[in-house]
Coordinates of C-alpha atoms in Angstrom, one line a residue:
X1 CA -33.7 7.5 17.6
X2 CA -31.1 10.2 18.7
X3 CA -33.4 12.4 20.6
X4 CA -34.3 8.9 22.5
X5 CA -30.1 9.3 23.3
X6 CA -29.5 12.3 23.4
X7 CA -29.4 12.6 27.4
X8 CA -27.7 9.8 28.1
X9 CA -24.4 10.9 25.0
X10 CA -24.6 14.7 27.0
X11 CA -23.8 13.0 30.6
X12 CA -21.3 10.8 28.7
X13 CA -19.2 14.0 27.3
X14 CA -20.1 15.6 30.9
X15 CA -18.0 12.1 32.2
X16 CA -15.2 12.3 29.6
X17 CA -14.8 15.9 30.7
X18 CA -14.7 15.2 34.1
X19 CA -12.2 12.6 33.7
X20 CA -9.8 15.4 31.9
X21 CA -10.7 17.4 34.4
X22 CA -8.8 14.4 36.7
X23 CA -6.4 14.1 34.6
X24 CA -5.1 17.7 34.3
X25 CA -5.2 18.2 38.4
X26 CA -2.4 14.9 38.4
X27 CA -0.3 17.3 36.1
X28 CA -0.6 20.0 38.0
X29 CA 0.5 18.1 41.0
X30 CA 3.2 16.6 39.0
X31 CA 4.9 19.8 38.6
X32 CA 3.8 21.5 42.0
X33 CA 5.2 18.2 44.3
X34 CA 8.1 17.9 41.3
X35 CA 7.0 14.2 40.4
X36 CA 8.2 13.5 36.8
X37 CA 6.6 10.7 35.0
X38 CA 7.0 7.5 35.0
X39 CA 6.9 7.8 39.0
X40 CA 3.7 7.1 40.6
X41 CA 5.2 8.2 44.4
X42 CA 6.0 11.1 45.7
X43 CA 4.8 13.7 48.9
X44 CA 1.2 12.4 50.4
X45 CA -0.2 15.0 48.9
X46 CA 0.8 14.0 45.5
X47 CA 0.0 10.7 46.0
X48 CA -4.1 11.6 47.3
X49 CA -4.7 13.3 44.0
X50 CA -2.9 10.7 41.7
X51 CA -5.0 8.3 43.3
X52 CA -7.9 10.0 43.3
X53 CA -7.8 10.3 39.5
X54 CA -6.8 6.7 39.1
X55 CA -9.8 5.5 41.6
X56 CA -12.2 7.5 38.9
X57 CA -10.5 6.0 35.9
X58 CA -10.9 2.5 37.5
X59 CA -14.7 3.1 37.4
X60 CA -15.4 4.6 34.4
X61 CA -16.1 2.3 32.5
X62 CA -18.6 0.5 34.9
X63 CA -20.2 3.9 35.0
X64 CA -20.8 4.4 31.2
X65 CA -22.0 1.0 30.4
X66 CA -24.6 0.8 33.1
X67 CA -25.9 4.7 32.3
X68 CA -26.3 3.4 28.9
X69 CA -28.0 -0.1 29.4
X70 CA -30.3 1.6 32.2
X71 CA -31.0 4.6 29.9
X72 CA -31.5 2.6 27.0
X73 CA -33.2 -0.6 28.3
X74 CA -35.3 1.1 31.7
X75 CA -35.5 5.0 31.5
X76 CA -33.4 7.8 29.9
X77 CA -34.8 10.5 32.4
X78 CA -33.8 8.1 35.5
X79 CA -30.1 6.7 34.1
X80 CA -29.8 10.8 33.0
X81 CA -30.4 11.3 36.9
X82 CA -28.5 8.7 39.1
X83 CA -25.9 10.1 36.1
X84 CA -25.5 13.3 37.1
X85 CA -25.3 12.0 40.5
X86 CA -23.3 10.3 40.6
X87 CA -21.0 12.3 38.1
X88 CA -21.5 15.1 41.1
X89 CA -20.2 12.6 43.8
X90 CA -17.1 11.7 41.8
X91 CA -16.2 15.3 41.8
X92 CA -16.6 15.0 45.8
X93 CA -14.7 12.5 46.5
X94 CA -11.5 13.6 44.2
X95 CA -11.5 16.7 45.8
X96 CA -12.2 15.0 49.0
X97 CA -9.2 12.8 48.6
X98 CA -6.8 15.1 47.4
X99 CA -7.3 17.2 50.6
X100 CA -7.2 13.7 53.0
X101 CA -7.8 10.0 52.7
X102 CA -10.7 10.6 55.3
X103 CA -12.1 13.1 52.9
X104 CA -13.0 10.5 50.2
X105 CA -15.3 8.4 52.3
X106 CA -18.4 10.2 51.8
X107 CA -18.6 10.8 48.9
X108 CA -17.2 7.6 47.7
X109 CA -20.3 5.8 49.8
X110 CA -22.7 8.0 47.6
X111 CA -21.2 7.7 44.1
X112 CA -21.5 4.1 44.8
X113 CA -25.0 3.8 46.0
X114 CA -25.4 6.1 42.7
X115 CA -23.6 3.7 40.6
X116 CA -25.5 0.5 42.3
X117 CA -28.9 2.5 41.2
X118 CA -27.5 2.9 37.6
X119 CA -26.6 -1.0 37.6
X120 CA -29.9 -1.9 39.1
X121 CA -31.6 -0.1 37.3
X122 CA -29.8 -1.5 33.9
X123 CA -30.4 -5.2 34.8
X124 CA -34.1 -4.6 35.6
X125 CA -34.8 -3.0 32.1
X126 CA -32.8 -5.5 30.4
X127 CA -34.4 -8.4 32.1
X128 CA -37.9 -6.6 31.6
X129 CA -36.9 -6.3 28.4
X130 CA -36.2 -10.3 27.7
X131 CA -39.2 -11.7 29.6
X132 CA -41.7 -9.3 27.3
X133 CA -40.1 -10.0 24.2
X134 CA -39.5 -14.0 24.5
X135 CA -42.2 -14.6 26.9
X136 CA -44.8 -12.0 26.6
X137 CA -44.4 -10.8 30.0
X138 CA -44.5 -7.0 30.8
X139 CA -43.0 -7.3 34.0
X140 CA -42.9 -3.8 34.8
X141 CA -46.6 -3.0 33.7
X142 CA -47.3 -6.4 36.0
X143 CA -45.7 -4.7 38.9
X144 CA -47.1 -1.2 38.5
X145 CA -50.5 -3.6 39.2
X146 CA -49.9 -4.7 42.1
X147 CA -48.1 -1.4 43.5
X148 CA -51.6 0.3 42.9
X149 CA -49.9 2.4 40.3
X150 CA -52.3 1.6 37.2
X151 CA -56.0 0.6 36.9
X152 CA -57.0 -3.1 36.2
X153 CA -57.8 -4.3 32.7

């Protein structure tokens, strides 16, 4: 059962990471810019990079839970992919925003379409997933039919 995991629990720590990784660049700010805690304002350059982190917190959860329904329920090897990708366009767009707003834009579009894979990909295995086992459909073997994919029996 692990090794059917295993993927999917290495980009997780890789995500965790990456959200310390956040998370230590708003210290660093803190002292460079002089902001102490509790304040969340400061120079606009303080300001990109606090938000930055907070913009990547906001989705992190969204993130993990459709990596692991789309791993578990769909494909491993595909939520493992759109994973890293989207992992990869995260780190864009902090560093992106912490140099201007403008910056973010990019790679915000593509960590989304990345994360809109992941969910996609998450709803069709758990909806695969109900019709076979409550209605004896194999939706996806169904579809790889008609797409040519696999021969007739």
């Amino acid at each position: 059962m692990l090794e059917q995991v295993v993927l999917l629990a290495a980009v997780t720590v890789l995500g965790l990471l990456e959200q310390a990784y956040f998370s230590l660049k708003v210290i660093y700010a803190r002292r460079k810019y002089s902001v102490s805690p509790p304040a969340t304002t400061g120079p606009p350059e303080f300001e990109r990079v606090f938000r930055a982190q907070a913009n990547c917190s906001e989705y992190f959860p969204l993130f993990v839970f459709s990596l692991w329904l789309a791993g578990v329920f769909f494909s491993q090897a595909l939520a493992v992919l759109f994973g890293l990708l989207y992992l990869y366009g995260r780190y864009l767009y902090f560093h992106g925003y912490a140099v201007s707003a403008q910056g973010r834009l990019e790679p915000l579009y593509f960590s989304a379409k990345m994360q809109w894979v992941l969910i996609a990909l998450a709803g069709l295995g758990v909806i695969c997933t109900i019709t076979q086992a409550y209605l004896g459909l194999d939706l996806l073997h169904s579809f790889s039919h008609v797409l040519g994919l696999t021969e007739h029996t």
